[in-house]
Coordinates of C-alpha atoms in Angstrom, one line a residue:
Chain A
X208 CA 60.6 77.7 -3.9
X209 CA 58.9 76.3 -6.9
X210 CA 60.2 77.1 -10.7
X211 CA 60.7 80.0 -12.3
X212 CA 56.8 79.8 -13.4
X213 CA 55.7 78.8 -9.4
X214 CA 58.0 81.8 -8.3
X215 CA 56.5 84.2 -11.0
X216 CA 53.3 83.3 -10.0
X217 CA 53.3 83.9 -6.3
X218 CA 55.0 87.3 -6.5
X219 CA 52.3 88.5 -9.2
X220 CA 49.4 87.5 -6.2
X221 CA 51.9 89.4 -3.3
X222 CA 51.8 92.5 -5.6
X223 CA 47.9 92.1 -6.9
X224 CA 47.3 91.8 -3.2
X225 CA 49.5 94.7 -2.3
X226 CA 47.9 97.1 -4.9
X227 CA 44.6 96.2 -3.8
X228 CA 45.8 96.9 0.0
X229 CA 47.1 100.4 -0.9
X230 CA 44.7 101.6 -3.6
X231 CA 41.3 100.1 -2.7
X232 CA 38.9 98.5 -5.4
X233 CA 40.3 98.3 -8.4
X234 CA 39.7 96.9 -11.8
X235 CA 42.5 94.5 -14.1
X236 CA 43.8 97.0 -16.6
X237 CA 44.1 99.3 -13.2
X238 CA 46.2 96.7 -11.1
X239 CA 48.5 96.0 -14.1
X240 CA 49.2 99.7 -14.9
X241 CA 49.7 100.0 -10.8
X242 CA 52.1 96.9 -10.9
X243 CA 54.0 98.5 -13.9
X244 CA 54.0 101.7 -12.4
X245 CA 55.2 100.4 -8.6
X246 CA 58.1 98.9 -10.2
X247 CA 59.5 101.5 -11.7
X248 CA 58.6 100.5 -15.0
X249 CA 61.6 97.6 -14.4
X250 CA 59.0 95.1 -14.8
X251 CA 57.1 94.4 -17.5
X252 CA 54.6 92.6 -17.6
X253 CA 51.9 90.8 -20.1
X254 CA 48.8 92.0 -18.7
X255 CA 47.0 88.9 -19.8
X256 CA 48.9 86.8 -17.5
X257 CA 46.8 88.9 -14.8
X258 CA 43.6 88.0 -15.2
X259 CA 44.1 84.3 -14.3
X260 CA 46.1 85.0 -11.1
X261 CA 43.2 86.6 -10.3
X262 CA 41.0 84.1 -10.8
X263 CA 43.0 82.2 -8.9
X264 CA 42.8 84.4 -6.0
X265 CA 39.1 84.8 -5.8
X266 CA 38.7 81.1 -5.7
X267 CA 41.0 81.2 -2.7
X268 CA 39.0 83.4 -1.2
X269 CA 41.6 86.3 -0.5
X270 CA 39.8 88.8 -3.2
X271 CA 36.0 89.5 -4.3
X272 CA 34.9 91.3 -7.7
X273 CA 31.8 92.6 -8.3
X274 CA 31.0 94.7 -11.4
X275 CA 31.0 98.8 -11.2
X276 CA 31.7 101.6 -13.3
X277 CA 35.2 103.1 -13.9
X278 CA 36.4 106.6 -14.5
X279 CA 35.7 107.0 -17.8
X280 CA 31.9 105.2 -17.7
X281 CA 32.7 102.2 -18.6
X282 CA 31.6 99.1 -17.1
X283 CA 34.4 96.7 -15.1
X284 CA 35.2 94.5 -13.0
X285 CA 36.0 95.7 -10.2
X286 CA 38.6 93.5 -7.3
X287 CA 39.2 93.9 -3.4
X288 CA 40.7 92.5 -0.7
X289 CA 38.8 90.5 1.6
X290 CA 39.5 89.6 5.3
X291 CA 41.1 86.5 4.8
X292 CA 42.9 88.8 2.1
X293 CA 44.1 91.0 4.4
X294 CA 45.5 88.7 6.7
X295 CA 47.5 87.2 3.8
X296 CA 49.0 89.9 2.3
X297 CA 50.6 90.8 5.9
X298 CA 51.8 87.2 6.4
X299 CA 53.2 86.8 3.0
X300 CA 54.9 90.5 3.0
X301 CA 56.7 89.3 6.4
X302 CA 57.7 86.2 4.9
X303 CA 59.1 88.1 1.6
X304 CA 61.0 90.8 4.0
X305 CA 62.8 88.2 5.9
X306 CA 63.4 85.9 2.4
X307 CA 65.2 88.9 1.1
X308 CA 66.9 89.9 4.4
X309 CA 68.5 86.7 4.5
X310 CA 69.8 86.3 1.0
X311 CA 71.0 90.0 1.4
X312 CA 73.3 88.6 4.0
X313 CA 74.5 85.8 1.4
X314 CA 75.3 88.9 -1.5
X315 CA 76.5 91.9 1.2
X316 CA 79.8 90.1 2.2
X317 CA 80.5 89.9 -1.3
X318 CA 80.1 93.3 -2.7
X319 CA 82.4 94.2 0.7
X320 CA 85.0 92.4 -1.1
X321 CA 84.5 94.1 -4.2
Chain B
X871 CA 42.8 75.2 3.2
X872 CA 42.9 78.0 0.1
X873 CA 43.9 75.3 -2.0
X874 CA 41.0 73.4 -1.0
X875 CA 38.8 75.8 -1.4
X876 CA 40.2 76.5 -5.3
X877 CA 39.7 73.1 -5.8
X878 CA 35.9 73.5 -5.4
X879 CA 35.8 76.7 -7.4
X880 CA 37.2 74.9 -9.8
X881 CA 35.2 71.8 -9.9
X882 CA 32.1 73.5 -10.0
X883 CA 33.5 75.3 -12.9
X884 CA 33.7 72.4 -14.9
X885 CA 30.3 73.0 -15.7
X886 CA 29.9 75.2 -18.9
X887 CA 29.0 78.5 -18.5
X888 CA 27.6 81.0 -20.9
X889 CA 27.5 83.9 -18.4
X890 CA 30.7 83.3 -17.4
X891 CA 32.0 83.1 -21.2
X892 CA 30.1 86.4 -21.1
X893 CA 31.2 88.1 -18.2
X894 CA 35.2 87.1 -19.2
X895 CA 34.4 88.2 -22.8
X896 CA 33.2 92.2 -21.5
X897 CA 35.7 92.3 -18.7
X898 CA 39.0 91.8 -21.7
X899 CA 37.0 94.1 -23.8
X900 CA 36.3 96.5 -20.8
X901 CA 40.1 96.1 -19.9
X902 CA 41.5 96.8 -24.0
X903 CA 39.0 99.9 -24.1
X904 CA 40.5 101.6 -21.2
X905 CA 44.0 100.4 -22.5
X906 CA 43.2 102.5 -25.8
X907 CA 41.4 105.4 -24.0
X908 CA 44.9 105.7 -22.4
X909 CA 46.8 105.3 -25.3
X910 CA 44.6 108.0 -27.3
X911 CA 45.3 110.4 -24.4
X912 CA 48.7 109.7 -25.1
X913 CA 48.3 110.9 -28.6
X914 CA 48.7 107.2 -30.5
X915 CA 46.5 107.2 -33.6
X916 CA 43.7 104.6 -33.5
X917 CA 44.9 101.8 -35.0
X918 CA 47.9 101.8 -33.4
X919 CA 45.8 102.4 -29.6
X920 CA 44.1 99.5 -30.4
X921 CA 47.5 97.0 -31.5
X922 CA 49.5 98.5 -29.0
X923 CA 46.9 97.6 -26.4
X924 CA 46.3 93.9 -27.7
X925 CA 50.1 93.2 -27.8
X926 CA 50.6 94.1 -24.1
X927 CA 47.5 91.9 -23.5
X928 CA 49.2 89.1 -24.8
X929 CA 46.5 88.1 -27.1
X930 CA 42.6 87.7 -26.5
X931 CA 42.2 84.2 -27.4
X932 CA 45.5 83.0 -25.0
X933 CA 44.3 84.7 -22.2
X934 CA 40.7 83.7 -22.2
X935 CA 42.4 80.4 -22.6
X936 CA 44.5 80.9 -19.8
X937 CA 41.5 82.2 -17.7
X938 CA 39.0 79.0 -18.6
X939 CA 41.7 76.7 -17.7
X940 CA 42.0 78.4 -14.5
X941 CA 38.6 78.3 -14.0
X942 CA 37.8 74.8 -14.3
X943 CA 39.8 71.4 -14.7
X944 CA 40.4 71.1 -18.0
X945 CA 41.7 67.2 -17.8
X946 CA 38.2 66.7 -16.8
X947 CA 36.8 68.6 -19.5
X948 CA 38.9 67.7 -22.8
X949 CA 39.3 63.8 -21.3
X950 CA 36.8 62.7 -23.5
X951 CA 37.6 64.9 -26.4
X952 CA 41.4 63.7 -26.2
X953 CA 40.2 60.1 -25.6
X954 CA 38.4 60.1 -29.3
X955 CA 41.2 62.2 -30.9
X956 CA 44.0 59.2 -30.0
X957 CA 40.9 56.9 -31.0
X958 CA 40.9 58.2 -34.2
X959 CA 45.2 58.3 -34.4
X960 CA 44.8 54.8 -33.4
X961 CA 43.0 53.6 -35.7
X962 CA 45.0 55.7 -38.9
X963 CA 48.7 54.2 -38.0
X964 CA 47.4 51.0 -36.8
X965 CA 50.8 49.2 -37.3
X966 CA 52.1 51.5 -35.4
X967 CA 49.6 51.2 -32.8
X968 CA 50.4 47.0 -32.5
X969 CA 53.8 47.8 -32.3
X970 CA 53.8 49.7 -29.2
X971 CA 51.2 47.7 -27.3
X972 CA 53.2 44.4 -28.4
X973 CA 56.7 46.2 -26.9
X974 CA 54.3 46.9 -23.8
X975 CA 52.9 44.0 -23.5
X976 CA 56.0 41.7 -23.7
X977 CA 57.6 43.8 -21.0
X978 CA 54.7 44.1 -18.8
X979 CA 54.1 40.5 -19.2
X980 CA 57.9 38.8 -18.6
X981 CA 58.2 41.9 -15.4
X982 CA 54.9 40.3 -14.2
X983 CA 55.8 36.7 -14.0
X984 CA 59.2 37.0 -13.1
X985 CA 57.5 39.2 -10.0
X986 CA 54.8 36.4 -9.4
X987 CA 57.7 33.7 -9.4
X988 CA 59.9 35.8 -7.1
X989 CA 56.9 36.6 -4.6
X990 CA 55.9 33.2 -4.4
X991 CA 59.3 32.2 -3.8
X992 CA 60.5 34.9 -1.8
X993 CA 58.1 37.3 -0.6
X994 CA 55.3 35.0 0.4
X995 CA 55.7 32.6 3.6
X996 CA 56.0 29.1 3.5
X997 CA 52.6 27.5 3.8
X998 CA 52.0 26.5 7.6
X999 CA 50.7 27.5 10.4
X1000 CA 53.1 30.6 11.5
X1001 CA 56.0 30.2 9.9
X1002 CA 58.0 32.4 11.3
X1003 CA 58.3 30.2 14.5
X1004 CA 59.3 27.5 12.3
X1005 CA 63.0 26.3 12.2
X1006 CA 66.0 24.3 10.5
X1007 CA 67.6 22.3 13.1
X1008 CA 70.4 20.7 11.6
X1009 CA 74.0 20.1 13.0
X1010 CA 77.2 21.0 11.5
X1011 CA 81.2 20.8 11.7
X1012 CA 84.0 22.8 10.9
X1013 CA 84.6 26.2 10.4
X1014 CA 83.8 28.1 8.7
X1015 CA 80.3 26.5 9.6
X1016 CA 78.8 23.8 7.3
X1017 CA 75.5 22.5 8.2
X1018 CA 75.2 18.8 8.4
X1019 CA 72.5 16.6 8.9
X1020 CA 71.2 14.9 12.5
X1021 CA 72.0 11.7 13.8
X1022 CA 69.1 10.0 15.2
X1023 CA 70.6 9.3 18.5
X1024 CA 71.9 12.8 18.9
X1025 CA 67.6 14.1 17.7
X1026 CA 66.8 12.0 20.7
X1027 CA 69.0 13.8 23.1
X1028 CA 68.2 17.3 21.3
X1029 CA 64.4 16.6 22.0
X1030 CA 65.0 15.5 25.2
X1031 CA 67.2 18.0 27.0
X1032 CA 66.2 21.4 24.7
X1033 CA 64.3 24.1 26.8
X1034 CA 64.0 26.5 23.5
X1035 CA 61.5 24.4 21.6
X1036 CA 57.8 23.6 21.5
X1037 CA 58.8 20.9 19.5
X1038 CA 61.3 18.9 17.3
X1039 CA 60.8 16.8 14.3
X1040 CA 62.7 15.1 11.7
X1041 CA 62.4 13.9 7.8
X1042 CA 64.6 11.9 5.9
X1043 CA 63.7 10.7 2.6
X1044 CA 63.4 7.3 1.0
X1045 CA 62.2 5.9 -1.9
X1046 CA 59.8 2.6 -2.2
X1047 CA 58.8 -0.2 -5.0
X1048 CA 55.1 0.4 -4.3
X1049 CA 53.5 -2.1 -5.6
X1050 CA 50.9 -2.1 -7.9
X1051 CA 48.5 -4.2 -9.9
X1052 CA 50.6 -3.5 -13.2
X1053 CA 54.2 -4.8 -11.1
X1054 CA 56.1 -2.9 -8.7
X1055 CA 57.1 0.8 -9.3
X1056 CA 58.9 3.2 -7.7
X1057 CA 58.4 6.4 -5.8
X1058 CA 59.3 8.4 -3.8
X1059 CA 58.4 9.0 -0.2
X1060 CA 60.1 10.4 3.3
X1061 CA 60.2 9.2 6.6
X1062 CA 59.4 11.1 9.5
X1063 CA 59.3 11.6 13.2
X1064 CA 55.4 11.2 14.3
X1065 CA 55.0 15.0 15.2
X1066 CA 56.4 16.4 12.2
X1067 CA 53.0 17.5 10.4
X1068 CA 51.8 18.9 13.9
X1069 CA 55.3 20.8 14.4
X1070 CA 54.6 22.1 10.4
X1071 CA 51.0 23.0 11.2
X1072 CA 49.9 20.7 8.8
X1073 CA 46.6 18.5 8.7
X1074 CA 45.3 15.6 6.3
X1075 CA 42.4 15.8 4.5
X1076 CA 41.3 12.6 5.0
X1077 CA 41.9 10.5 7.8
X1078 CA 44.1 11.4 10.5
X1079 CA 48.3 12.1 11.7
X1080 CA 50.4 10.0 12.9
X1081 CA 49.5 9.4 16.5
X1082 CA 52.4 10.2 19.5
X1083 CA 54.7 6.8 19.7
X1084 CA 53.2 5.8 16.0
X1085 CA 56.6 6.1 15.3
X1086 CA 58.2 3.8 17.9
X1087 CA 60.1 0.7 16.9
X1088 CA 56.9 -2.0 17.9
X1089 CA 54.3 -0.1 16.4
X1090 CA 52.5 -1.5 13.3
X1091 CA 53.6 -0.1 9.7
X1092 CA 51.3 3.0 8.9
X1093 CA 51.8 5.4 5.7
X1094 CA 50.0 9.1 5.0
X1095 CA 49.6 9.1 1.2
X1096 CA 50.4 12.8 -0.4
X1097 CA 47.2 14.1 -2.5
X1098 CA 49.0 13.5 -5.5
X1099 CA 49.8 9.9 -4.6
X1100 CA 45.8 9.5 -3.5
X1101 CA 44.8 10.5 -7.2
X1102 CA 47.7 8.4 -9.1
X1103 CA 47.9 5.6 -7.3
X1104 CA 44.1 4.8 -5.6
X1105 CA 42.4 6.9 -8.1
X1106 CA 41.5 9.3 -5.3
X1107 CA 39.1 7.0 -4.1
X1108 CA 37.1 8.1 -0.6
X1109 CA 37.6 4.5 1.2
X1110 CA 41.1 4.6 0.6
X1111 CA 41.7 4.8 4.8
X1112 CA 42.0 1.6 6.3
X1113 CA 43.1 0.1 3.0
X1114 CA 46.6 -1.1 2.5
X1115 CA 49.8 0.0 0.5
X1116 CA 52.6 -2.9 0.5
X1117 CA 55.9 -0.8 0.1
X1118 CA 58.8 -2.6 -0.9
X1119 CA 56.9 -5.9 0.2
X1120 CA 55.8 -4.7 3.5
X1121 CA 52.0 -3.7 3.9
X1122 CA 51.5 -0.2 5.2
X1123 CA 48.2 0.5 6.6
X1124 CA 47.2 3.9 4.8
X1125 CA 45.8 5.9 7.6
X1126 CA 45.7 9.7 6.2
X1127 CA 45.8 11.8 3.0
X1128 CA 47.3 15.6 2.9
X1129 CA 46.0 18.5 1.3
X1130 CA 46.6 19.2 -1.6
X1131 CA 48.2 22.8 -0.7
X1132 CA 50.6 21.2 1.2
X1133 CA 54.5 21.0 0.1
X1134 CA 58.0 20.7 2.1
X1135 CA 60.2 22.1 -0.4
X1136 CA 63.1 19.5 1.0
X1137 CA 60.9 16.5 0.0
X1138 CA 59.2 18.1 -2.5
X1139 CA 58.4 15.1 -4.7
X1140 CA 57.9 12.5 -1.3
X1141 CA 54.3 10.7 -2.4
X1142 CA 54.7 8.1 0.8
X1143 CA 55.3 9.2 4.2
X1144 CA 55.8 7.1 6.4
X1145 CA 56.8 6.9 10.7
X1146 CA 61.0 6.8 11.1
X1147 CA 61.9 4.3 13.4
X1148 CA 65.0 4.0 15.5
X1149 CA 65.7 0.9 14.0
X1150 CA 67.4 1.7 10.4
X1151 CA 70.7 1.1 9.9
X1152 CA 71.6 4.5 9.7
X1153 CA 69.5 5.5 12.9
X1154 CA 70.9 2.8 14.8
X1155 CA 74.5 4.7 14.6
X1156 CA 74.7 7.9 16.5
X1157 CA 77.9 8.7 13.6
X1158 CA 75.1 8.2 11.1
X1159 CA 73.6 11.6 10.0
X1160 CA 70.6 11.5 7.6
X1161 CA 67.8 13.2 9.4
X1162 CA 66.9 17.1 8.6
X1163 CA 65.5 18.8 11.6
X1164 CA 62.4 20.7 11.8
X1165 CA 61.6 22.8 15.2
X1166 CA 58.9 25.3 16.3
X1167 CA 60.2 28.3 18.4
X1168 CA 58.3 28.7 22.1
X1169 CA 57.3 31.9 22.5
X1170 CA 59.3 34.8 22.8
X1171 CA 62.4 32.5 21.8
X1172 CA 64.3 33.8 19.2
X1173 CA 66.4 31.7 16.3
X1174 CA 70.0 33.0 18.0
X1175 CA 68.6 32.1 21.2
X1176 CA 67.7 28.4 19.9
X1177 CA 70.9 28.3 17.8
X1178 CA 72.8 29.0 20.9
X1179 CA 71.3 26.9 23.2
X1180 CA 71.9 23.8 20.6
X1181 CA 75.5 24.6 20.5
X1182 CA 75.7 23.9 24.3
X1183 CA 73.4 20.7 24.2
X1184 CA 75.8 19.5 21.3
X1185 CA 78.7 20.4 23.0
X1186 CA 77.5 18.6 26.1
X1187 CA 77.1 15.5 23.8
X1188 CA 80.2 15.7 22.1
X1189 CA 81.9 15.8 25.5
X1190 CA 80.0 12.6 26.5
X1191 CA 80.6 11.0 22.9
X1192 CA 83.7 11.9 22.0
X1193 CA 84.1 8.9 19.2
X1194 CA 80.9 9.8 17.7
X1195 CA 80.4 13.6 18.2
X1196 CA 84.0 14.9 18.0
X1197 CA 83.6 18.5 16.1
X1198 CA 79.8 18.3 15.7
X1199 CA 77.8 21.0 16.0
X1200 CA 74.5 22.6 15.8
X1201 CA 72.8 25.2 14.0
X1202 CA 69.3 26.5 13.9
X1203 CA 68.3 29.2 11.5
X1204 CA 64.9 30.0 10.3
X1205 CA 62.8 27.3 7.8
X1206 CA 62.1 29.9 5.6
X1207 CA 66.2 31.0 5.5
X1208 CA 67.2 27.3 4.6
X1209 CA 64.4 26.7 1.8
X1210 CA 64.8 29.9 -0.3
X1211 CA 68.1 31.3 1.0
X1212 CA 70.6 29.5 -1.9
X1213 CA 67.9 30.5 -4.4
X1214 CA 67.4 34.2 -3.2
X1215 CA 70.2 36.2 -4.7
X1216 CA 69.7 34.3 -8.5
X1217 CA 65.4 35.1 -7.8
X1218 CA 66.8 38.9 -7.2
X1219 CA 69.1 39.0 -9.9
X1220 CA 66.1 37.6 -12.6
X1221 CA 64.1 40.5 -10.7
X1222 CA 66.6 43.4 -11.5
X1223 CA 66.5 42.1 -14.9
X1224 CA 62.7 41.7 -15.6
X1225 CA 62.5 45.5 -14.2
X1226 CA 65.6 46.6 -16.7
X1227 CA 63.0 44.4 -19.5
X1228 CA 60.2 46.8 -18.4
X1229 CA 62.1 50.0 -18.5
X1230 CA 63.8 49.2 -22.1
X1231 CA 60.2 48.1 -23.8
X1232 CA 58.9 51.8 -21.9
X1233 CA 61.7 53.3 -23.8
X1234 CA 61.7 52.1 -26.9
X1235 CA 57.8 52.8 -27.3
X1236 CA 59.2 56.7 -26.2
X1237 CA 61.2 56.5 -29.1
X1238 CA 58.8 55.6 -31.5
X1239 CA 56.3 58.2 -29.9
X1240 CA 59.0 60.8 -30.3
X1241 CA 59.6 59.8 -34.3
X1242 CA 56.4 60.0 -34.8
X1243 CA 55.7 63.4 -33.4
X1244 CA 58.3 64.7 -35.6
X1245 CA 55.8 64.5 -38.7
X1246 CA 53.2 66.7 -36.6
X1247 CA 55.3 69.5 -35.4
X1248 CA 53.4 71.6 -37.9
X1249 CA 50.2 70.3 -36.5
X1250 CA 51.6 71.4 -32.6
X1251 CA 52.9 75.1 -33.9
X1252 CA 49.4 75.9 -35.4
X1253 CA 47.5 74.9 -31.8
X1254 CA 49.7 77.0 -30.0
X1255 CA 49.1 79.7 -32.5
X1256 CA 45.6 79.2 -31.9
X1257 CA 45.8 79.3 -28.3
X1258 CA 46.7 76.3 -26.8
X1259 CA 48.2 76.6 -23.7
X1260 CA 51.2 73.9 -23.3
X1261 CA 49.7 72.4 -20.9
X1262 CA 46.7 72.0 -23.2
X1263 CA 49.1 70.4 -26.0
X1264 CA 50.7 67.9 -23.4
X1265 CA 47.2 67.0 -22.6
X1266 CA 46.1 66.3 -26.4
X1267 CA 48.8 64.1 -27.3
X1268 CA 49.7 62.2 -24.2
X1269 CA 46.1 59.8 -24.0
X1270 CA 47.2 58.0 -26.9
X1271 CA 50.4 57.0 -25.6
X1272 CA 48.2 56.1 -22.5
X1273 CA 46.0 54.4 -24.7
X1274 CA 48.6 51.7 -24.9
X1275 CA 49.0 50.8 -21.9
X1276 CA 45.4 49.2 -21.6
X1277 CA 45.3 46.7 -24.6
X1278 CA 49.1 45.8 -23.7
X1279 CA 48.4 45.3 -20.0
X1280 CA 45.1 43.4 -20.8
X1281 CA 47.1 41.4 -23.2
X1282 CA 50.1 40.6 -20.7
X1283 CA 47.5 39.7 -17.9
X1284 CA 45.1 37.2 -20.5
X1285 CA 48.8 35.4 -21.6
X1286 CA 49.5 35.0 -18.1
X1287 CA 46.1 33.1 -17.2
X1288 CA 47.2 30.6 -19.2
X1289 CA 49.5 29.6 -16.8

């Protein structure tokens, strides 16, 4: 694990990739609402940091945007997963599960005590 | 391979794009217009739709910033922009500028030559033909161990019964009233066994070795002149073998010249060397020990091997001689070990401190960086109010500290050629 800014980073992607996975195409201001919304409003978040994670994702290939209309008529950008997308998000969800599953072990005992 | 491939996204985006300015300018605006469209539903007046939806962005100019930095490699882009910005601070504090690059420039510079010494000394093998196999055959006495030198008689018997070496050679020195047309002078020379330039690896120049059994008591006087002593002392003439140098009143015929690259540290300043004969005083005595030892391992013989193997011949001789070799003896160790070893931990020690020279001249020109960018915090807080990521600001201000190094290294490196 990186610092604070590497960790940040890499859980914004896991979640952009997740919101993607569960909603379909979607444009920025949607997937940072979504993001908000998912965590129960417990994170908040500057939505401009957003837009160069995903940049960085569709140069790695795991998202592709193409321009379409939104629900109100308005012209956006519009994000989705690709294959190689989809076989990340499943990887890195795994990985994620059994990071936390592990440190849970580390902060159960504890609370026991308590 | 992601990262690869963001590497190439990110290269071609170095090139400047107006659609993609365009395309990032509509997709922010797209994204605050649906912000406010949700905020209006929500019942916020206007104005306030429009702030509340630019604060959560984070502001418009920082995140396109953010984006184009993503987007391409912005050292590549702003390198030549930075470069002429510390240009231009250059050339406004320019005593401050010649302060730096002196500090730089004497600690690159004494670092440097205090590293070439050492690596000539210590890093670089000696100068014959490999080295590694050559060794210091000396004896010794006592514990714990002191090396001493050979006695001729006791070289003989080495030679003779030894299974370990290739070959065994010896140099003692000795000086000579060469004599001259201006009077007799004298220099210094060494005397060795006939082999011993073959055992180093070691040919003249001009003319030839010693031959095998040049050194034997009959055989007429020969000397090999070093290269120095060809230009002092015969005006590095091309005749010069066949011609004759009378050392302290007996005529040597000159029969070789070395290199000029060549050097035995032991007998560094030797000029004259000529064949060691049995005869000498000193050689005539096996108790007499003048001779140093030089050997060449056979192959696949190691130094302990060859060490050990002396100890028994010497033990073998003392046993035989006990008047003359009572408590003697041997020790081999590598050529390189004896040469440089007393000298290595002082060469280390100057090394350790040349480094500590580098690292306090780096520090103090961090110190004077970091007074002088005191006086611009205002200059820094107005970027990053403008946009500037920090990245961007490290960027800006770092070439000139780089700048530096250039003109300081170029300087350390010119001062050195003079050497």
């Amino acid at each position: 694990m990186g610092d604070k800014a590497d960790v940040w980073q890499g859980t914004l992607a896991l979640m952009v990739l997740k919101t993607l996975e569960a909603l379909g195409p979607l444009h920025g201001y949607g997937i940072a609402r979504r993001i908000e919304q998912t965590s129960g409003h417990l994170l908040s978040l500057n939505y401009g940091t957003l837009y160069p994670a995903l940049l960085k994702l569709e140069q790695e290939g795991s998202i592709a945007s193409e321009w379409g209309m939104s629900e109100n008529n308005r012209r956006a950008k519009f994000y989705r997963l690709t294959r190689a997308g989809r076989r990340q998000v499943g990887r890195e969800a795994r990985d994620w599960e059994q990071a936390t599953a592990i440190l849970a072990r580390f902060l159960a005992p504890s609370r026991e005590r308590a | 391979m992601k990262a690869l491939r963001a590497w190439m996204a990110r290269l071609l985006g170095t090139w400047p794009s107006a659609r993609r300015e365009r395309e990032l300018a509509e997709e922010i605006e797209s994204h605050l217009q649906m912000h406010v469209d949700d905020n209006l539903r929500a019942g916020m007046p206007p104005d306030v739709a429009r702030r509340e939806a630019l604060v959560k962005l984070g502001g418009v100019a920082a995140t396109k910033q953010a984006w184009r930095e993503r987007a391409g490699i912005p050292l590549l882009e702003h390198l030549p922009q930075d470069l002429r910005f510390a240009g231009r601070q250059l050339a406004r504090n320019p005593g401050f500028a010649f302060t730096a690059v002196l500090v730089l420039a004497l600690g690159t510079g004494a670092s440097t030559a205090i590293f070439a010494f050492v690596d000539a000394a210590l890093i670089r093998p000696l100068p014959y033909r490999d080295p590694a196999r050559l060794v210091s055959v000396t004896e010794s006495i006592g514990t714990p161990l002191r090396r001493t030198p050979l006695s001729h008689a006791d070289y003989l018997d080495w030679k003779k019964t030894n299974r370990v070496l290739d070959s065994l050679d010896v140099v003692t020195g000795g000086g000579y009233m060469l004599s001259t047309p201006a009077g007799t002078e004298l220099v210094a020379g060494a005397r060795v066994s006939a082999g011993f330039f073959r055992t180093l690896g070691a040919a003249p120049v001009l003319g030839r070795d010693f031959l095998p059994g040049e050194d034997a008591p009959g055989a007429p006087d020969a000397v090999i002149l070093s290269h120095s002593a060809w230009q002092r002392w015969f005006g590095a003439a091309r005749d010069v073998v066949g011609r004759t140098a009378t050392l302290s009143g007996v005529p040597h015929t000159i029969v070789g010249v070395l290199p000029p690259s060549f050097h035995f540290a032991p007998r560094g300043r030797a000029e004259f060397w000529t064949p060691l004969r049995g005869t000498g005083p000193c050689e005539a005595r096996r108790s007499c020990h003048n001779l140093g030892g030089v050997g060449r391992l056979k192959d696949g013989i190691s130094a302990v091997t060859a060490d050990a193997e002396m100890k028994t011949i010497a033990k073998e001789l003392e046993r035989r001689y006990p008047d003359s070799n009572r408590g003697q003896g041997a020790s081999v160790v590598a050529l390189s070990e004896e040469i440089v070893g007393e000298v290595r931990p002082i060469l280390l020690l100057l090394l350790g401190g040349a480094a500590l020279l580098l690292v306090i001249a780096m520090v103090n020109v961090a110190s004077l960086l970091l007074v002088r960018s005191e006086s611009r915090r205002r200059e820094i807080a107005v970027r990053g109010a403008m946009g500037a990521s920090r990245g961007r600001l490290v960027r800006q201000f770092s070439p000139r500290a780089w700048c530096w190094s250039p003109p300081a290294a170029g300087w350390a490196w010119h001062s050195r050629r003079g050497r």
